XYZ file of C-alpha atoms in Angstrom:
675
model
C 25.195 5.015 -26.503
C 25.129 7.955 -24.042
C 24.104 7.210 -20.474
C 20.715 8.544 -19.412
C 20.034 9.184 -15.756
C 17.188 7.321 -14.111
C 14.638 9.254 -12.094
C 11.633 8.204 -10.041
C 8.117 9.684 -10.274
C 9.108 12.481 -7.883
C 12.164 13.514 -9.880
C 14.695 11.854 -7.561
C 17.815 10.652 -9.371
C 18.277 6.901 -8.985
C 21.728 6.408 -10.498
C 25.261 7.829 -10.159
C 24.820 8.841 -6.512
C 26.451 7.820 -3.242
C 23.101 6.438 -2.091
C 22.955 4.167 -5.142
C 26.510 2.996 -4.499
C 25.721 2.149 -0.860
C 22.517 0.317 -1.833
C 24.309 -1.625 -4.555
C 26.963 -2.781 -2.101
C 24.450 -3.922 0.484
C 22.302 -5.660 -2.143
C 25.308 -7.616 -3.368
C 26.638 -8.499 0.067
C 23.359 -9.421 1.751
C 21.438 -10.903 -1.150
C 18.579 -8.626 -0.135
C 16.319 -6.683 -2.424
C 16.862 -8.992 -5.331
C 14.097 -7.296 -7.269
C 16.304 -4.253 -7.622
C 19.574 -6.003 -8.341
C 19.191 -5.808 -12.074
C 18.846 -2.074 -11.747
C 22.107 -1.925 -9.801
C 23.860 -4.699 -11.691
C 27.317 -3.419 -12.347
C 27.668 -4.952 -15.748
C 24.501 -3.550 -17.251
C 23.953 -0.810 -19.785
C 24.272 1.705 -17.023
C 27.983 1.520 -17.515
C 28.773 0.940 -13.865
C 31.664 -1.367 -13.349
C 32.055 -1.657 -9.592
C 32.708 -5.219 -8.559
C 31.534 -6.222 -5.086
C 32.029 -9.787 -3.930
C 28.694 -11.271 -2.866
C 30.209 -12.718 0.289
C 32.336 -9.651 1.024
C 33.242 -9.662 4.700
C 33.402 -6.641 6.957
C 37.179 -7.055 7.137
C 37.486 -6.893 3.348
C 35.385 -3.756 3.321
C 37.735 -2.118 5.817
C 40.977 -3.523 4.317
C 41.762 -0.572 1.961
C 41.167 1.851 4.839
C 43.384 -0.229 7.164
C 46.260 -0.221 4.627
C 45.860 3.507 4.064
C 45.660 4.225 7.806
C 48.842 2.253 8.606
C 50.826 4.015 5.867
C 49.448 7.413 6.940
C 50.363 6.903 10.609
C 53.876 5.767 9.688
C 54.264 8.763 7.379
C 53.111 11.202 10.078
C 55.527 9.479 12.471
C 58.435 9.991 10.026
C 57.363 13.617 9.542
C 57.047 14.581 13.217
C 58.332 11.965 15.660
C 60.933 9.701 13.990
C 62.600 11.858 11.298
C 64.347 9.870 8.566
C 66.886 11.386 6.236
C 65.570 9.436 3.280
C 61.922 10.465 3.911
C 61.984 13.671 1.833
C 60.853 15.049 -1.501
C 59.863 12.330 -4.009
C 60.150 9.478 -1.519
C 57.809 11.285 0.873
C 55.390 12.089 -1.969
C 55.455 8.473 -3.197
C 54.791 7.212 0.344
C 51.709 9.379 0.755
C 50.509 8.530 -2.762
C 50.773 4.864 -1.765
C 48.707 5.670 1.333
C 46.183 7.557 -0.812
C 45.615 5.048 -3.600
C 43.809 2.220 -1.689
C 41.073 4.625 -0.603
C 41.382 7.159 -3.426
C 41.169 4.994 -6.544
C 37.518 3.840 -5.987
C 36.377 7.440 -5.394
C 38.372 8.808 -8.350
C 36.759 6.124 -10.491
C 33.281 7.051 -9.229
C 33.925 10.730 -9.932
C 35.139 9.997 -13.477
C 32.133 7.782 -14.250
C 29.720 10.370 -12.839
C 31.258 13.101 -15.010
C 31.071 10.944 -18.160
C 27.368 10.476 -17.424
C 26.705 14.177 -16.964
C 26.593 14.223 -13.148
C 29.497 16.619 -12.642
C 28.833 17.977 -9.165
C 28.782 14.794 -7.122
C 30.043 13.963 -3.626
C 32.867 12.013 -5.302
C 34.101 15.045 -7.264
C 34.199 17.220 -4.140
C 36.415 14.682 -2.375
C 38.706 14.324 -5.389
C 39.198 18.076 -5.860
C 39.835 18.594 -2.151
C 42.350 15.749 -1.786
C 44.240 16.300 -5.070
C 44.351 19.996 -4.247
C 45.847 19.195 -0.844
C 48.574 17.173 -2.578
C 49.148 20.050 -5.033
C 50.016 22.448 -2.191
C 52.104 19.885 -0.320
C 49.569 19.006 2.395
C 49.974 15.288 1.805
C 48.815 13.932 5.194
C 45.638 16.047 5.068
C 44.892 14.839 1.537
C 45.214 11.199 2.581
C 43.255 11.781 5.816
C 40.289 13.351 4.024
C 39.947 10.430 1.604
C 40.628 7.864 4.347
C 37.920 9.140 6.664
C 35.539 9.598 3.750
C 36.055 5.905 2.876
C 35.630 4.811 6.501
C 32.400 6.812 6.640
C 31.185 5.133 3.461
C 31.930 1.667 4.911
C 29.984 2.512 8.065
C 27.130 3.788 5.906
C 27.173 0.505 3.967
C 27.140 -1.527 7.182
C 24.288 0.554 8.619
C 22.153 0.183 5.486
C 23.002 -3.527 5.351
C 21.867 -3.921 8.956
C 18.565 -2.190 8.189
C 18.032 -4.405 5.137
C 18.902 -7.569 7.053
C 16.239 -6.695 9.652
C 13.650 -6.678 6.883
C 15.132 -9.736 5.200
C 15.097 -11.766 8.429
C 11.407 -10.995 8.866
C 10.508 -11.940 5.322
C 12.955 -14.762 4.658
C 10.250 -17.263 5.462
C 10.254 -19.243 2.260
C 12.530 -22.190 1.395
C 14.480 -22.144 -1.863
C 13.730 -25.825 -2.551
C 10.633 -28.009 -2.198
C 9.854 -31.729 -2.505
C 7.339 -32.493 -5.246
C 5.698 -35.806 -6.173
C 6.245 -36.700 -9.818
C 5.214 -40.163 -11.090
C 4.951 -41.371 -7.483
C 8.578 -40.344 -6.884
C 9.558 -37.527 -4.519
C 11.964 -35.069 -6.163
C 13.674 -31.979 -4.735
C 13.444 -28.986 -7.064
C 13.857 -25.213 -6.848
C 10.677 -23.552 -5.579
C 10.868 -20.953 -8.374
C 10.641 -23.722 -10.991
C 7.531 -25.446 -9.601
C 4.505 -25.114 -11.860
C 0.875 -24.612 -10.826
C -0.848 -27.947 -10.248
C 2.263 -29.688 -8.908
C 1.918 -31.574 -5.619
C 4.312 -30.712 -2.801
C 5.009 -33.224 -0.035
C 5.695 -31.600 3.327
C 7.466 -33.509 6.070
C 6.987 -32.735 9.741
C 8.600 -29.382 10.562
C 9.104 -28.419 6.910
C 8.260 -24.947 5.622
C 5.890 -24.545 2.669
C 7.492 -22.847 -0.338
C 4.420 -21.821 -2.362
C 0.741 -21.034 -1.840
C -1.545 -23.987 -2.412
C -4.569 -26.108 -1.553
C -4.315 -28.821 1.098
C -4.863 -32.313 -0.351
C -4.468 -34.200 2.948
C -7.574 -34.629 5.100
C -6.169 -32.435 7.896
C -2.862 -30.817 8.785
C -1.682 -28.501 11.527
C 0.468 -25.505 10.580
C 2.587 -23.093 12.576
C 1.796 -19.654 11.122
C 3.718 -17.589 13.680
C 6.241 -16.337 11.134
C 3.463 -14.890 8.974
C 0.743 -13.800 11.375
C 2.386 -13.708 14.798
C -0.206 -16.226 16.013
C 1.542 -18.792 18.232
C -1.355 -21.270 18.318
C -1.140 -23.908 15.515
C -3.714 -23.458 12.776
C -5.464 -26.672 11.743
C -6.430 -26.842 8.073
C -8.744 -29.354 6.402
C -8.759 -30.727 2.877
C -9.448 -28.044 0.274
C -8.400 -25.096 2.447
C -5.758 -22.597 1.350
C -2.277 -22.798 2.865
C 0.380 -20.111 2.349
C 4.093 -20.007 1.670
C 6.006 -19.679 4.924
C 3.681 -21.881 7.000
C 5.454 -24.727 8.857
C 3.890 -28.198 8.785
C 3.107 -29.907 12.105
C 3.592 -33.520 13.071
C 2.237 -35.386 10.031
C 3.221 -35.620 6.383
C 0.987 -33.363 4.290
C 0.406 -32.912 0.578
C -0.341 -29.542 -1.015
C -1.371 -28.770 -4.599
C 0.315 -25.593 -5.840
C -2.213 -22.924 -6.870
C 0.014 -19.849 -7.252
C 3.300 -19.274 -9.039
C 6.367 -18.602 -6.884
C 6.509 -14.884 -7.748
C 2.757 -14.374 -7.241
C 2.448 -15.822 -3.735
C 1.172 -13.670 -0.881
C 4.598 -13.782 0.724
C 6.270 -12.654 -2.518
C 3.911 -9.684 -2.718
C 4.725 -8.688 0.858
C 8.440 -9.198 0.175
C 8.312 -7.037 -2.946
C 6.290 -4.385 -1.145
C 8.860 -3.922 1.604
C 11.835 -4.158 -0.741
C 10.355 -1.358 -2.840
C 9.368 0.697 0.192
C 12.374 3.012 -0.038
C 11.452 4.074 -3.585
C 8.465 5.914 -2.111
C 10.356 8.877 -0.698
C 9.222 11.074 2.158
C 8.943 14.832 1.423
C 11.971 15.478 3.656
C 14.094 13.075 1.601
C 12.949 14.638 -1.667
C 13.744 18.121 -0.365
C 17.254 17.120 0.775
C 17.980 15.439 -2.559
C 16.817 18.502 -4.527
C 18.656 20.774 -2.091
C 21.911 18.818 -2.555
C 21.553 19.036 -6.315
C 21.486 22.841 -6.148
C 23.723 23.206 -3.100
C 26.736 21.227 -4.380
C 27.474 23.292 -7.539
C 26.955 26.519 -5.572
C 29.552 25.357 -3.042
C 32.036 24.516 -5.824
C 31.693 28.014 -7.306
C 31.997 29.564 -3.848
C 35.200 27.561 -3.288
C 36.603 28.933 -6.567
C 35.602 32.418 -5.443
C 37.288 31.938 -2.038
C 40.465 30.920 -3.834
C 40.593 33.630 -6.532
C 38.578 36.702 -5.479
C 40.860 37.716 -2.558
C 43.554 38.393 -5.160
C 41.673 41.614 -6.005
C 41.070 42.713 -2.397
C 43.929 41.381 -0.244
C 47.361 43.047 -0.318
C 49.481 40.076 0.757
C 47.554 37.500 -1.287
C 49.060 33.982 -1.091
C 47.549 31.584 -3.631
C 48.447 28.442 -1.635
C 46.876 29.853 1.541
C 43.592 30.750 -0.158
C 43.562 27.491 -2.154
C 43.889 25.615 1.147
C 40.937 27.567 2.549
C 38.906 26.743 -0.568
C 39.764 23.057 -0.253
C 38.734 23.067 3.419
C 35.518 24.745 2.363
C 34.891 21.989 -0.218
C 35.442 19.150 2.249
C 33.139 20.748 4.806
C 30.432 21.340 2.231
C 30.155 17.692 1.113
C 26.476 16.783 1.768
C 27.171 13.113 2.674
C 25.697 13.387 6.172
C 22.374 14.537 4.762
C 22.260 12.476 1.566
C 22.877 9.145 3.327
C 21.763 9.540 6.954
C 18.279 10.798 6.096
C 17.318 7.911 3.762
C 18.982 5.605 6.304
C 16.773 7.087 9.049
C 13.656 6.276 7.038
C 14.987 2.862 6.042
C 15.683 2.209 9.721
C 12.087 3.162 10.520
C 10.781 0.747 7.878
C 13.124 -1.952 9.232
C 12.036 -1.364 12.843
C 8.389 -1.522 11.792
C 8.969 -4.718 9.789
C 10.681 -6.261 12.802
C 7.440 -5.642 14.713
C 5.186 -7.059 11.965
C 4.165 -3.675 10.529
C 4.847 -3.264 6.816
C 5.095 0.265 5.379
C 4.862 0.653 1.608
C 7.124 3.690 1.652
C 8.958 6.174 3.837
C 6.409 8.830 2.855
C 3.819 6.912 4.914
C 6.122 7.028 7.954
C 5.905 10.810 7.678
C 2.141 10.773 7.096
C 1.308 8.448 9.985
C 3.358 10.575 12.399
C 0.869 13.426 11.819
C -2.345 11.392 12.108
C -5.107 13.144 14.069
C -7.913 10.596 13.621
C -7.954 6.800 13.549
C -11.163 5.472 12.019
C -11.567 1.727 12.436
C -13.766 -1.057 11.229
C -15.241 -3.345 13.923
C -15.282 -6.941 12.713
C -11.792 -8.364 12.241
C -10.141 -5.139 13.362
C -11.216 -4.535 16.955
C -12.998 -7.882 17.247
C -11.773 -11.386 16.418
C -14.177 -11.881 13.525
C -15.035 -15.254 15.034
C -18.537 -15.741 16.442
C -19.032 -17.453 19.811
C -22.107 -18.416 21.775
C -22.503 -16.026 24.710
C -25.729 -17.161 26.406
C -28.236 -19.990 26.065
C -31.745 -19.230 27.380
C -34.120 -22.226 27.155
C -37.610 -22.358 28.675
C -38.131 -24.668 31.683
C -40.742 -26.454 29.612
C -37.923 -28.022 27.554
C -34.790 -29.946 28.390
C -31.894 -27.622 27.574
C -29.449 -30.385 26.645
C -31.874 -32.089 24.240
C -32.804 -28.820 22.525
C -29.137 -27.895 22.041
C -28.354 -31.312 20.541
C -31.216 -30.932 18.054
C -30.154 -27.358 17.185
C -26.577 -28.556 16.671
C -27.737 -31.363 14.381
C -29.836 -28.986 12.263
C -27.153 -26.272 12.080
C -24.704 -28.881 10.801
C -26.605 -28.542 7.507
C -25.383 -24.918 7.216
C -21.940 -23.398 6.534
C -22.837 -20.060 8.168
C -20.399 -18.770 10.856
C -23.293 -18.927 13.330
C -23.572 -22.678 12.719
C -19.835 -23.037 13.432
C -20.240 -21.080 16.677
C -23.085 -23.367 17.810
C -21.101 -26.485 16.897
C -18.075 -25.191 18.845
C -20.293 -24.543 21.856
C -22.319 -27.785 21.867
C -19.656 -30.206 20.617
C -19.982 -33.387 18.557
C -23.201 -33.971 16.633
C -25.498 -36.621 18.107
C -25.744 -39.237 15.325
C -28.931 -40.713 16.852
C -30.903 -37.588 15.830
C -32.634 -38.137 12.492
C -33.468 -35.012 10.476
C -36.276 -35.104 7.917
C -37.533 -32.527 5.412
C -34.674 -30.133 6.091
C -35.332 -26.741 4.510
C -33.321 -23.538 4.471
C -35.493 -20.432 4.409
C -33.433 -17.602 2.910
C -32.900 -14.672 5.258
C -34.704 -16.472 8.084
C -33.062 -19.744 9.115
C -33.557 -23.507 9.035
C -36.511 -25.836 9.455
C -36.667 -29.637 9.846
C -38.673 -32.452 11.390
C -37.351 -34.495 14.311
C -39.458 -37.325 15.756
C -42.399 -36.064 13.703
C -42.241 -32.575 15.250
C -41.026 -29.377 13.573
C -37.831 -27.686 14.726
C -37.262 -24.070 13.713
C -33.858 -22.388 14.226
C -33.158 -18.871 12.932
C -33.933 -15.224 13.553
C -37.169 -13.881 14.982
C -38.473 -13.227 11.463
C -38.631 -17.023 11.196
C -40.809 -17.150 14.317
C -43.116 -14.478 12.863
C -43.308 -16.275 9.514
C -44.615 -19.457 11.138
C -46.794 -17.666 13.688
C -44.795 -18.810 16.701
C -45.407 -16.497 19.647
C -42.518 -15.384 21.881
C -42.373 -13.305 25.040
C -39.181 -11.268 24.586
C -38.256 -8.056 22.750
C -35.408 -8.968 20.331
C -34.387 -5.292 20.047
C -33.598 -5.161 23.762
C -30.724 -7.645 23.345
C -27.466 -6.375 21.869
C -26.060 -9.653 20.553
C -27.114 -11.578 17.465
C -30.096 -13.761 18.417
C -30.845 -17.317 17.287
C -34.438 -18.210 18.133
C -35.465 -21.846 18.654
C -38.971 -23.337 18.403
C -39.933 -27.010 18.788
C -43.324 -28.476 18.135
C -44.597 -24.951 17.224
C -43.666 -23.629 20.687
C -41.018 -21.014 21.412
C -38.263 -22.892 23.238
C -35.794 -20.048 23.814
C -32.792 -18.428 22.176
C -29.017 -18.347 21.909
C -26.977 -15.141 21.788
C -24.041 -15.103 19.397
C -21.361 -12.428 19.486
C -17.971 -11.595 18.100
C -15.234 -11.429 20.749
C -13.382 -8.171 21.332
C -9.634 -8.618 20.763
C -7.466 -8.795 23.866
C -5.452 -5.713 23.016
C -8.355 -3.621 21.647
C -8.777 -1.706 24.915
C -5.032 -1.053 25.158
C -5.107 0.248 21.569
C -7.818 2.818 22.263
C -6.130 3.912 25.516
C -2.781 4.434 23.765
C -4.363 6.382 20.911
C -6.133 8.649 23.406
C -2.841 9.196 25.262
C -1.300 10.292 21.949
C -4.120 12.785 21.420
C -5.506 10.822 18.474
C -9.304 10.790 18.113
C -10.983 7.422 17.475
C -14.112 6.568 15.466
C -15.707 3.188 14.738
C -17.547 2.534 11.466
C -19.221 -0.784 10.688
C -21.841 -2.449 8.554
C -22.986 -4.376 11.642
C -26.140 -3.497 13.623
C -25.949 -0.056 15.224
C -26.702 -1.336 18.722
C -23.943 -3.981 18.408
C -21.438 -1.380 17.174
C -22.408 1.023 19.938
C -22.069 -1.741 22.528
C -18.496 -2.547 21.410
C -17.614 1.157 21.178
C -18.940 1.849 24.687
C -16.941 -1.068 26.056
C -13.743 0.275 24.491
C -14.402 3.933 25.252
C -14.793 5.028 21.616
C -17.047 8.102 21.587
C -17.975 8.184 17.887
C -19.461 4.942 16.564
C -21.762 4.330 13.592
C -23.399 1.088 12.433
C -25.562 -0.157 9.538
C -23.162 1.502 7.082
C -22.591 0.630 3.448
C -19.095 1.191 1.939
C -20.249 4.522 0.484
C -21.524 5.588 3.919
C -18.061 4.975 5.361
C -16.573 7.120 2.593
C -18.966 9.949 3.509
C -18.029 9.715 7.203
C -14.314 9.914 6.408
C -14.945 12.841 4.046
C -16.706 14.654 6.886
C -13.553 14.356 9.009
C -11.274 15.386 6.136
C -13.506 18.411 5.512
C -12.255 19.723 8.883
C -8.686 19.660 7.456
C -7.766 16.777 9.746
C -5.687 13.744 8.754
C -7.322 10.307 8.879
C -5.947 6.775 9.140
C -8.556 4.144 8.295
C -8.029 0.622 9.616
C -9.953 -2.217 7.971
C -9.640 -5.473 6.091
C -8.661 -3.773 2.838
C -11.197 -5.699 0.739
C -14.731 -4.488 1.549
C -13.242 -1.230 2.758
C -11.057 -0.583 -0.297
C -12.780 2.727 -1.237
C -12.377 4.252 2.216
C -8.837 2.854 2.621
C -7.858 4.569 -0.638
C -9.515 7.831 0.425
C -7.851 8.122 3.838
C -4.539 9.896 4.483
C -3.043 6.549 5.523
C -4.820 3.264 4.821
C -4.005 0.499 7.300
C -4.962 -3.111 6.572
C -5.251 -5.873 9.148
C -3.964 -9.303 8.153
C -2.146 -8.562 4.896
C -1.613 -12.225 4.098
C -5.347 -12.727 3.880
C -6.024 -10.938 0.611
C -4.296 -9.465 -2.420
C -6.544 -6.408 -2.240
C -5.113 -5.575 1.188
C -1.589 -5.438 -0.158
C -2.606 -3.426 -3.204
C -4.875 -0.871 -1.511
C -3.407 -0.200 1.924
C -0.380 1.974 2.688
C 0.457 0.042 5.853
C -0.156 -3.663 6.513
C -0.323 -5.109 10.031
C 0.721 -8.733 9.684
C -0.612 -10.265 12.877
C -4.071 -8.606 13.079
C -3.286 -7.020 16.457
C -4.839 -3.533 16.771
C -2.177 -2.516 19.321
C 0.163 -2.257 16.324
C -1.790 0.853 15.216
C -0.417 3.149 17.971
C 2.936 1.368 17.588
C 3.025 2.299 13.883
C 2.227 5.924 14.754
C 4.978 5.923 17.390
C 7.526 4.486 14.935
C 6.568 7.241 12.483
C 7.050 9.912 15.164
C 10.418 8.512 16.308
C 11.649 8.246 12.698
C 10.705 11.849 11.996
C 12.407 12.989 15.206
C 15.669 11.225 14.285
C 15.606 12.565 10.719
C 15.202 16.149 11.911
C 17.889 15.709 14.562
C 20.270 14.693 11.758
C 19.259 17.604 9.536
C 19.791 20.146 12.323
C 23.088 18.547 13.420
C 24.493 18.476 9.880
C 23.475 22.030 8.998
C 24.588 23.512 12.322
C 28.063 21.946 12.364
C 28.668 22.569 8.661
C 27.557 26.203 8.903
C 29.926 26.884 11.819
C 32.943 25.158 10.254
C 32.232 26.657 6.801
C 32.469 30.143 8.261
C 35.657 29.229 10.151
C 37.114 27.597 7.014
C 36.419 30.614 4.808
C 38.071 32.801 7.437
C 41.143 30.573 7.594
C 40.413 29.475 11.171
C 39.611 25.826 10.354
C 42.116 23.310 9.045
C 41.520 20.224 6.920
C 41.208 18.193 10.135
C 38.217 20.253 11.304
C 36.825 19.867 7.789
C 37.112 16.081 8.080
C 35.105 16.191 11.315
C 32.478 18.481 9.784
C 32.042 16.063 6.909
C 32.811 12.490 7.926
C 32.464 13.027 11.681
C 28.996 14.519 11.364
C 28.043 11.812 8.849
C 29.086 9.089 11.306
C 27.223 10.764 14.174
C 24.131 11.060 11.977
C 24.417 7.401 10.947
C 24.763 6.246 14.558
C 21.713 8.327 15.408
C 19.772 6.896 12.463
C 20.453 3.239 13.342
C 19.302 3.926 16.905
C 15.670 3.405 15.869
C 16.359 -0.232 15.003
C 17.164 -0.950 18.658
C 14.236 0.956 20.158
C 11.416 -0.798 21.985
C 7.969 0.307 20.842
């Protein structure tokens, strides 16, 4: 059956390319990107037959080049410095063929396979024509050198891509391959991928959870730093959800599996990043399309350089013009562009992943670099999303401590976040307080009897409903108010507020320094939103918004032809996240909708990662364009010199492999940058 090329949605060829070969090697050697291994499996219907040892060492990768290099150096020595009478004619040819084969055979094989699959004008073919042609005109050392340096360049490309992939893998390799499950009261060790939903996992102290589940133990403390960046242990209680990658604390815990291995939150994140490079940036797509047109044109130009002078030059020498054509071919090989540019984007994705920022594709690195507006949600994005008591104002007529104990006892009947905030503030519930006739009044609050007297705790609508008079204006106070009345008298109030995140101010300052405009949109009360915005220095802030209102606000900005990044939780804000130029979700492990809707996921909920993501996008774009300009400039100069006979095969090697190596070194630079 004839081979059919594979293409992505943007028309980019996925098979029979140098990029595919590099990716296949790194996938095999690092064990990374397993989701794509079937696609690159070298024994599949694709017809590929490269065999790469899974534990291939760097030395083994360089071994063919080392053998070739040693033979080449000895040969050049015999030619120029230590002449040997026997080193002539067929012996000399055989020596250089022996030097050529270790590095030449794999490329010749690639070229042959590409041709049989219809991909005639590949990087492999250019190298083969140039090197075989060099042998044909007796330039044996140059022929070996071209293939040798091409192979060395390919090894460095493989190592660079492998390094970028390992950065991502090290971030996401947070899940054990095996887990201990309880079966018939016996603990068994099984592969995590084989555990079924409903199984019970037993976690020892310090062990890492392999699958998402529900905690069966009464309480357990988990280290979630690997997933969320939060260093403080997270205490879970019976019935709460725990995620793959969390590390158990000091006690043995039991967890009932609720999600299959491949469907866990961590698996979704892992798959998202592994597939990130399939979403190509416009620059990558352009270079790939350019190379597809450029390579055959160069081949025909090389033929023209070789043959056309016959009709115009008096002392035409076929070997001389063939040599020029071969030089032209080597120079024209687009390796520097085809590999270094995807590597630049992959490096950007790797650098972002290293910092807990997950990009769904390199196209979003490009998009975020051009962002003019960052529109953010308030709760959970710029604030902690955890309510805390700010002030307690109790009338002198009442004993503050007694009132708070009664309020705490009554609020223990509620699961509302406000009740949690009050409990955290007051402390343990006083068991001596007896509640009678407890009643929850929807939209108002709670009511109960204590010592035969009524206690009312809720909003000021509750006070109005029961005709309890109060002497304050609730609208004059920014925070959420909890009014308290005892024995039909207004006793006072508590103010509850969400805490602004520590790095929220730094985030806004950095965005302003970048020239990015900030806007806050929230469904919270307008005066609360405005208060937070004023504190952070955000000029545009709007509250009391429904999801559709947020969509309208973002559309207003986009109507000015300005790009918008929306930052939210990715669940309630899904419509506006989808609408924005770049959708950024905080806390990707919290919800499936976040992973599915957003273009960028910030793992640790820190808003300071927003300007960091923009900066990574800008640095990636800068490096990519540096490589494009470098490759085109050097190639253009040496191409002209080669066509004019002023450049030898050695200059051609630099223009091809040398520029490729420089571009690769430049591309991997981003992985070492501090953001």
